[in-house]
Amino acid sequence: MRRLTDFIRLIFSFFYVMKEYNQRRQIMQTNVVIRPAKRGDAKAVLKYLNQAGGETDNLLFGKEGVTFTEQQEEALIDEINSSPNGRMFIAHLDGQVIGIASIRGARPKRIAHQAEIGLSVLKDYWGMGIGRGLMDELITFARSVGTEIITLEVRTDNDRAITLYERYGFEKFGTYRRFFKIDGHYYDAYFMNLYLS
């Protein structure tokens, strides 16, 4: 009898969690704004980066965060957005940056048809479509400026990100052994490409 009671509680817990998740996802889809970053977003972007770095080992920096000043971040936003084939986007919810994506095109003429992207979302918002929304913006922008190839690097054990990238048609084209070094341990990264033309 106790097992049956525990099982029933488990089922109710599951449905409650799913109801909460679906309600939150619906709120996310209606209230999240994805837009190009502006100079005035620098402080919020730094806060985001410092929080995101402490939540995952999938970024190029960890819980120590980034060492940019607000002025340096403003300059970086300006540099990326003033490039003809570069743009930084933020996902914004109720005054908080919850996701960031950027695309930076190569400058030398012979490789100017290529661009590299980076994308991250705060852990509380994983699985809620924020990454897809940011990726849609990146790809739309890339196409609008004539980018033909988008590249990225991703840890080989970051299955969630790899699944997202593969849904968009990215393909692995190489492995960078020992790309990350975290607390004395090495982790490999995949190189992935998306051909837009």
PDB file of C-alpha atoms in Angstrom:
ATOM      1  CA  MET A   1       0.000   0.000   0.000  1.00  0.00           C
ATOM      2  CA  ARG A   2       2.845   2.388   0.847  1.00  0.00           C
ATOM      3  CA  ARG A   3       4.428   1.829  -2.563  1.00  0.00           C
ATOM      4  CA  LEU A   4       1.164   2.693  -4.255  1.00  0.00           C
ATOM      5  CA  THR A   5       0.862   5.882  -2.183  1.00  0.00           C
ATOM      6  CA  ASP A   6       4.451   6.851  -3.012  1.00  0.00           C
ATOM      7  CA  PHE A   7       3.821   6.155  -6.676  1.00  0.00           C
ATOM      8  CA  ILE A   8       0.680   8.327  -6.684  1.00  0.00           C
ATOM      9  CA  ARG A   9       2.604  11.143  -4.977  1.00  0.00           C
ATOM     10  CA  LEU A  10       5.328  10.824  -7.572  1.00  0.00           C
ATOM     11  CA  ILE A  11       2.788  11.063 -10.407  1.00  0.00           C
ATOM     12  CA  PHE A  12       1.167  14.156  -8.863  1.00  0.00           C
ATOM     13  CA  SER A  13       4.592  15.729  -8.313  1.00  0.00           C
ATOM     14  CA  PHE A  14       5.492  15.099 -11.923  1.00  0.00           C
ATOM     15  CA  PHE A  15       2.297  16.713 -13.210  1.00  0.00           C
ATOM     16  CA  TYR A  16       2.737  19.669 -10.873  1.00  0.00           C
ATOM     17  CA  VAL A  17       6.298  20.224 -12.074  1.00  0.00           C
ATOM     18  CA  MET A  18       5.193  19.931 -15.714  1.00  0.00           C
ATOM     19  CA  LYS A  19       2.356  22.411 -15.120  1.00  0.00           C
ATOM     20  CA  GLU A  20       4.803  24.884 -13.537  1.00  0.00           C
ATOM     21  CA  TYR A  21       7.269  24.355 -16.377  1.00  0.00           C
ATOM     22  CA  ASN A  22       4.632  24.901 -19.074  1.00  0.00           C
ATOM     23  CA  GLN A  23       3.320  28.035 -17.340  1.00  0.00           C
ATOM     24  CA  ARG A  24       6.851  29.417 -17.068  1.00  0.00           C
ATOM     25  CA  ARG A  25       7.599  28.555 -20.688  1.00  0.00           C
ATOM     26  CA  GLN A  26       4.435  30.364 -21.807  1.00  0.00           C
ATOM     27  CA  ILE A  27       5.465  33.455 -19.826  1.00  0.00           C
ATOM     28  CA  MET A  28       8.932  33.243 -21.365  1.00  0.00           C
ATOM     29  CA  GLN A  29       7.586  33.095 -24.896  1.00  0.00           C
ATOM     30  CA  THR A  30       5.433  36.180 -24.407  1.00  0.00           C
ATOM     31  CA  ASN A  31       7.729  38.405 -22.310  1.00  0.00           C
ATOM     32  CA  VAL A  32      11.238  37.767 -23.617  1.00  0.00           C
ATOM     33  CA  VAL A  33      12.594  40.420 -25.970  1.00  0.00           C
ATOM     34  CA  ILE A  34      15.537  39.583 -28.217  1.00  0.00           C
ATOM     35  CA  ARG A  35      17.229  42.629 -29.695  1.00  0.00           C
ATOM     36  CA  PRO A  36      20.646  43.940 -30.691  1.00  0.00           C
ATOM     37  CA  ALA A  37      22.750  44.947 -27.685  1.00  0.00           C
ATOM     38  CA  LYS A  38      23.331  48.656 -27.176  1.00  0.00           C
ATOM     39  CA  ARG A  39      26.142  50.514 -25.488  1.00  0.00           C
ATOM     40  CA  GLY A  40      23.860  51.183 -22.524  1.00  0.00           C
ATOM     41  CA  ASP A  41      23.499  47.416 -21.964  1.00  0.00           C
ATOM     42  CA  ALA A  42      27.163  47.021 -20.974  1.00  0.00           C
ATOM     43  CA  LYS A  43      26.553  46.877 -17.216  1.00  0.00           C
ATOM     44  CA  ALA A  44      23.736  44.315 -17.575  1.00  0.00           C
ATOM     45  CA  VAL A  45      25.842  42.279 -20.019  1.00  0.00           C
ATOM     46  CA  LEU A  46      28.745  42.136 -17.540  1.00  0.00           C
ATOM     47  CA  LYS A  47      26.380  41.075 -14.753  1.00  0.00           C
ATOM     48  CA  TYR A  48      25.018  38.366 -17.045  1.00  0.00           C
ATOM     49  CA  LEU A  49      28.478  37.119 -18.046  1.00  0.00           C
ATOM     50  CA  ASN A  50      29.637  36.916 -14.440  1.00  0.00           C
ATOM     51  CA  GLN A  51      26.524  34.958 -13.463  1.00  0.00           C
ATOM     52  CA  ALA A  52      26.669  32.644 -16.494  1.00  0.00           C
ATOM     53  CA  GLY A  53      30.353  31.899 -15.901  1.00  0.00           C
ATOM     54  CA  GLY A  54      29.541  30.600 -12.436  1.00  0.00           C
ATOM     55  CA  GLU A  55      26.745  28.339 -13.669  1.00  0.00           C
ATOM     56  CA  THR A  56      28.497  26.201 -16.257  1.00  0.00           C
ATOM     57  CA  ASP A  57      31.889  24.993 -17.426  1.00  0.00           C
ATOM     58  CA  ASN A  58      30.855  25.304 -21.087  1.00  0.00           C
ATOM     59  CA  LEU A  59      32.075  28.897 -21.485  1.00  0.00           C
ATOM     60  CA  LEU A  60      35.573  30.276 -22.063  1.00  0.00           C
ATOM     61  CA  PHE A  61      35.542  31.730 -18.534  1.00  0.00           C
ATOM     62  CA  GLY A  62      34.321  30.384 -15.224  1.00  0.00           C
ATOM     63  CA  LYS A  63      32.999  31.650 -11.921  1.00  0.00           C
ATOM     64  CA  GLU A  64      35.739  34.297 -11.875  1.00  0.00           C
ATOM     65  CA  GLY A  65      33.732  35.984 -14.639  1.00  0.00           C
ATOM     66  CA  VAL A  66      35.128  38.370 -17.179  1.00  0.00           C
ATOM     67  CA  THR A  67      37.659  41.042 -16.361  1.00  0.00           C
ATOM     68  CA  PHE A  68      36.236  43.791 -18.565  1.00  0.00           C
ATOM     69  CA  THR A  69      35.275  47.148 -17.166  1.00  0.00           C
ATOM     70  CA  GLU A  70      31.946  48.653 -18.147  1.00  0.00           C
ATOM     71  CA  GLN A  71      33.754  50.984 -20.555  1.00  0.00           C
ATOM     72  CA  GLN A  72      35.594  48.071 -22.166  1.00  0.00           C
ATOM     73  CA  GLU A  73      32.318  46.185 -22.589  1.00  0.00           C
ATOM     74  CA  GLU A  74      30.738  49.286 -24.172  1.00  0.00           C
ATOM     75  CA  ALA A  75      33.665  49.434 -26.606  1.00  0.00           C
ATOM     76  CA  LEU A  76      33.300  45.722 -27.413  1.00  0.00           C
ATOM     77  CA  ILE A  77      29.564  46.088 -28.087  1.00  0.00           C
ATOM     78  CA  ASP A  78      30.322  49.068 -30.340  1.00  0.00           C
ATOM     79  CA  GLU A  79      33.091  47.176 -32.146  1.00  0.00           C
ATOM     80  CA  ILE A  80      30.935  44.116 -32.827  1.00  0.00           C
ATOM     81  CA  ASN A  81      27.843  46.066 -33.861  1.00  0.00           C
ATOM     82  CA  SER A  82      29.709  48.562 -36.051  1.00  0.00           C
ATOM     83  CA  SER A  83      31.226  45.763 -38.105  1.00  0.00           C
ATOM     84  CA  PRO A  84      29.300  45.173 -41.348  1.00  0.00           C
ATOM     85  CA  ASN A  85      29.113  41.442 -40.606  1.00  0.00           C
ATOM     86  CA  GLY A  86      28.930  41.439 -36.805  1.00  0.00           C
ATOM     87  CA  ARG A  87      26.175  41.834 -34.243  1.00  0.00           C
ATOM     88  CA  MET A  88      25.558  41.126 -30.558  1.00  0.00           C
ATOM     89  CA  PHE A  89      22.047  40.178 -29.452  1.00  0.00           C
ATOM     90  CA  ILE A  90      20.617  39.969 -25.953  1.00  0.00           C
ATOM     91  CA  ALA A  91      17.573  38.132 -24.641  1.00  0.00           C
ATOM     92  CA  HIS A  92      15.916  40.413 -22.106  1.00  0.00           C
ATOM     93  CA  LEU A  93      13.240  39.514 -19.521  1.00  0.00           C
ATOM     94  CA  ASP A  94      11.864  42.034 -17.033  1.00  0.00           C
ATOM     95  CA  GLY A  95      14.996  44.180 -17.070  1.00  0.00           C
ATOM     96  CA  GLN A  96      17.430  41.253 -16.845  1.00  0.00           C
ATOM     97  CA  VAL A  97      19.695  39.882 -19.559  1.00  0.00           C
ATOM     98  CA  ILE A  98      19.072  36.119 -19.645  1.00  0.00           C
ATOM     99  CA  GLY A  99      20.893  35.212 -22.853  1.00  0.00           C
ATOM    100  CA  ILE A 100      23.538  36.578 -25.197  1.00  0.00           C
ATOM    101  CA  ALA A 101      24.589  35.680 -28.712  1.00  0.00           C
ATOM    102  CA  SER A 102      27.093  37.263 -31.029  1.00  0.00           C
ATOM    103  CA  ILE A 103      28.301  36.825 -34.553  1.00  0.00           C
ATOM    104  CA  ARG A 104      31.621  38.180 -35.742  1.00  0.00           C
ATOM    105  CA  GLY A 105      32.576  38.036 -39.375  1.00  0.00           C
ATOM    106  CA  ALA A 106      36.098  37.636 -40.631  1.00  0.00           C
ATOM    107  CA  ARG A 107      37.681  40.816 -42.019  1.00  0.00           C
ATOM    108  CA  PRO A 108      40.282  39.560 -44.525  1.00  0.00           C
ATOM    109  CA  LYS A 109      38.642  39.549 -47.953  1.00  0.00           C
ATOM    110  CA  ARG A 110      39.396  35.916 -48.759  1.00  0.00           C
ATOM    111  CA  ILE A 111      37.569  34.672 -45.662  1.00  0.00           C
ATOM    112  CA  ALA A 112      35.005  37.461 -45.284  1.00  0.00           C
ATOM    113  CA  HIS A 113      32.251  34.988 -46.245  1.00  0.00           C
ATOM    114  CA  GLN A 114      32.726  33.293 -42.840  1.00  0.00           C
ATOM    115  CA  ALA A 115      31.593  34.276 -39.352  1.00  0.00           C
ATOM    116  CA  GLU A 116      31.960  32.806 -35.880  1.00  0.00           C
ATOM    117  CA  ILE A 117      29.169  32.718 -33.323  1.00  0.00           C
ATOM    118  CA  GLY A 118      28.875  32.373 -29.574  1.00  0.00           C
ATOM    119  CA  LEU A 119      25.674  31.797 -27.628  1.00  0.00           C
ATOM    120  CA  SER A 120      24.782  31.285 -23.968  1.00  0.00           C
ATOM    121  CA  VAL A 121      21.696  31.354 -21.750  1.00  0.00           C
ATOM    122  CA  LEU A 122      21.386  31.520 -17.962  1.00  0.00           C
ATOM    123  CA  LYS A 123      20.832  28.062 -16.496  1.00  0.00           C
ATOM    124  CA  ASP A 124      17.380  28.896 -15.069  1.00  0.00           C
ATOM    125  CA  TYR A 125      16.184  29.463 -18.638  1.00  0.00           C
ATOM    126  CA  TRP A 126      17.667  26.401 -20.356  1.00  0.00           C
ATOM    127  CA  GLY A 127      15.158  24.412 -22.387  1.00  0.00           C
ATOM    128  CA  MET A 128      12.713  27.306 -22.772  1.00  0.00           C
ATOM    129  CA  GLY A 129      13.441  28.325 -26.343  1.00  0.00           C
ATOM    130  CA  ILE A 130      15.783  31.229 -25.559  1.00  0.00           C
ATOM    131  CA  GLY A 131      18.722  29.591 -27.341  1.00  0.00           C
ATOM    132  CA  ARG A 132      16.549  28.917 -30.393  1.00  0.00           C
ATOM    133  CA  GLY A 133      15.366  32.529 -30.439  1.00  0.00           C
ATOM    134  CA  LEU A 134      18.935  33.804 -30.274  1.00  0.00           C
ATOM    135  CA  MET A 135      20.069  31.345 -32.961  1.00  0.00           C
ATOM    136  CA  ASP A 136      17.223  32.488 -35.227  1.00  0.00           C
ATOM    137  CA  GLU A 137      18.440  36.087 -34.860  1.00  0.00           C
ATOM    138  CA  LEU A 138      22.046  35.120 -35.613  1.00  0.00           C
ATOM    139  CA  ILE A 139      21.147  33.165 -38.741  1.00  0.00           C
ATOM    140  CA  THR A 140      18.741  35.829 -40.002  1.00  0.00           C
ATOM    141  CA  PHE A 141      21.412  38.490 -39.534  1.00  0.00           C
ATOM    142  CA  ALA A 142      24.100  36.320 -41.178  1.00  0.00           C
ATOM    143  CA  ARG A 143      21.935  35.770 -44.239  1.00  0.00           C
ATOM    144  CA  SER A 144      21.079  39.475 -44.461  1.00  0.00           C
ATOM    145  CA  VAL A 145      24.758  40.438 -44.744  1.00  0.00           C
ATOM    146  CA  GLY A 146      25.735  37.636 -47.125  1.00  0.00           C
ATOM    147  CA  THR A 147      27.571  35.366 -44.686  1.00  0.00           C
ATOM    148  CA  GLU A 148      27.961  31.925 -46.251  1.00  0.00           C
ATOM    149  CA  ILE A 149      29.481  29.867 -43.418  1.00  0.00           C
ATOM    150  CA  ILE A 150      28.920  30.092 -39.675  1.00  0.00           C
ATOM    151  CA  THR A 151      31.373  28.329 -37.359  1.00  0.00           C
ATOM    152  CA  LEU A 152      31.453  27.646 -33.638  1.00  0.00           C
ATOM    153  CA  GLU A 153      33.275  25.641 -30.996  1.00  0.00           C
ATOM    154  CA  VAL A 154      31.450  23.576 -28.371  1.00  0.00           C
ATOM    155  CA  ARG A 155      32.619  21.223 -25.630  1.00  0.00           C
ATOM    156  CA  THR A 156      32.245  17.638 -26.779  1.00  0.00           C
ATOM    157  CA  ASP A 157      30.211  16.790 -23.663  1.00  0.00           C
ATOM    158  CA  ASN A 158      27.766  19.719 -24.032  1.00  0.00           C
ATOM    159  CA  ASP A 159      25.004  17.531 -25.447  1.00  0.00           C
ATOM    160  CA  ARG A 160      22.248  20.131 -25.013  1.00  0.00           C
ATOM    161  CA  ALA A 161      24.093  22.711 -27.142  1.00  0.00           C
ATOM    162  CA  ILE A 162      25.211  20.158 -29.734  1.00  0.00           C
ATOM    163  CA  THR A 163      21.598  19.004 -30.158  1.00  0.00           C
ATOM    164  CA  LEU A 164      20.477  22.607 -30.710  1.00  0.00           C
ATOM    165  CA  TYR A 165      23.212  23.247 -33.268  1.00  0.00           C
ATOM    166  CA  GLU A 166      22.497  20.013 -35.148  1.00  0.00           C
ATOM    167  CA  ARG A 167      18.784  20.923 -35.337  1.00  0.00           C
ATOM    168  CA  TYR A 168      19.844  24.004 -37.270  1.00  0.00           C
ATOM    169  CA  GLY A 169      21.993  21.950 -39.627  1.00  0.00           C
ATOM    170  CA  PHE A 170      25.433  22.510 -38.087  1.00  0.00           C
ATOM    171  CA  GLU A 171      27.863  19.684 -38.769  1.00  0.00           C
ATOM    172  CA  LYS A 172      30.972  18.664 -36.851  1.00  0.00           C
ATOM    173  CA  PHE A 173      34.121  19.050 -38.906  1.00  0.00           C
ATOM    174  CA  GLY A 174      36.861  18.520 -36.371  1.00  0.00           C
ATOM    175  CA  THR A 175      37.881  18.060 -32.777  1.00  0.00           C
ATOM    176  CA  TYR A 176      40.229  20.350 -30.893  1.00  0.00           C
ATOM    177  CA  ARG A 177      41.850  18.136 -28.275  1.00  0.00           C
ATOM    178  CA  ARG A 178      42.395  19.708 -24.853  1.00  0.00           C
ATOM    179  CA  PHE A 179      40.644  22.935 -25.916  1.00  0.00           C
ATOM    180  CA  PHE A 180      39.502  23.759 -22.368  1.00  0.00           C
ATOM    181  CA  LYS A 181      41.587  23.459 -19.210  1.00  0.00           C
ATOM    182  CA  ILE A 182      39.453  23.629 -16.070  1.00  0.00           C
ATOM    183  CA  ASP A 183      40.872  22.938 -12.620  1.00  0.00           C
ATOM    184  CA  GLY A 184      43.780  21.022 -14.127  1.00  0.00           C
ATOM    185  CA  HIS A 185      41.576  18.815 -16.349  1.00  0.00           C
ATOM    186  CA  TYR A 186      41.382  19.016 -20.130  1.00  0.00           C
ATOM    187  CA  TYR A 187      38.219  18.907 -22.237  1.00  0.00           C
ATOM    188  CA  ASP A 188      37.898  18.598 -26.000  1.00  0.00           C
ATOM    189  CA  ALA A 189      35.782  20.803 -28.260  1.00  0.00           C
ATOM    190  CA  TYR A 190      34.089  20.176 -31.584  1.00  0.00           C
ATOM    191  CA  PHE A 191      34.327  22.602 -34.451  1.00  0.00           C
ATOM    192  CA  MET A 192      30.944  22.894 -36.178  1.00  0.00           C
ATOM    193  CA  ASN A 193      29.907  24.617 -39.425  1.00  0.00           C
ATOM    194  CA  LEU A 194      26.610  25.708 -40.910  1.00  0.00           C
ATOM    195  CA  TYR A 195      26.631  26.374 -44.655  1.00  0.00           C
ATOM    196  CA  LEU A 196      24.061  29.031 -45.509  1.00  0.00           C
ATOM    197  CA  SER A 197      24.530  29.043 -49.286  1.00  0.00           C
TER     198      SER A 197
END
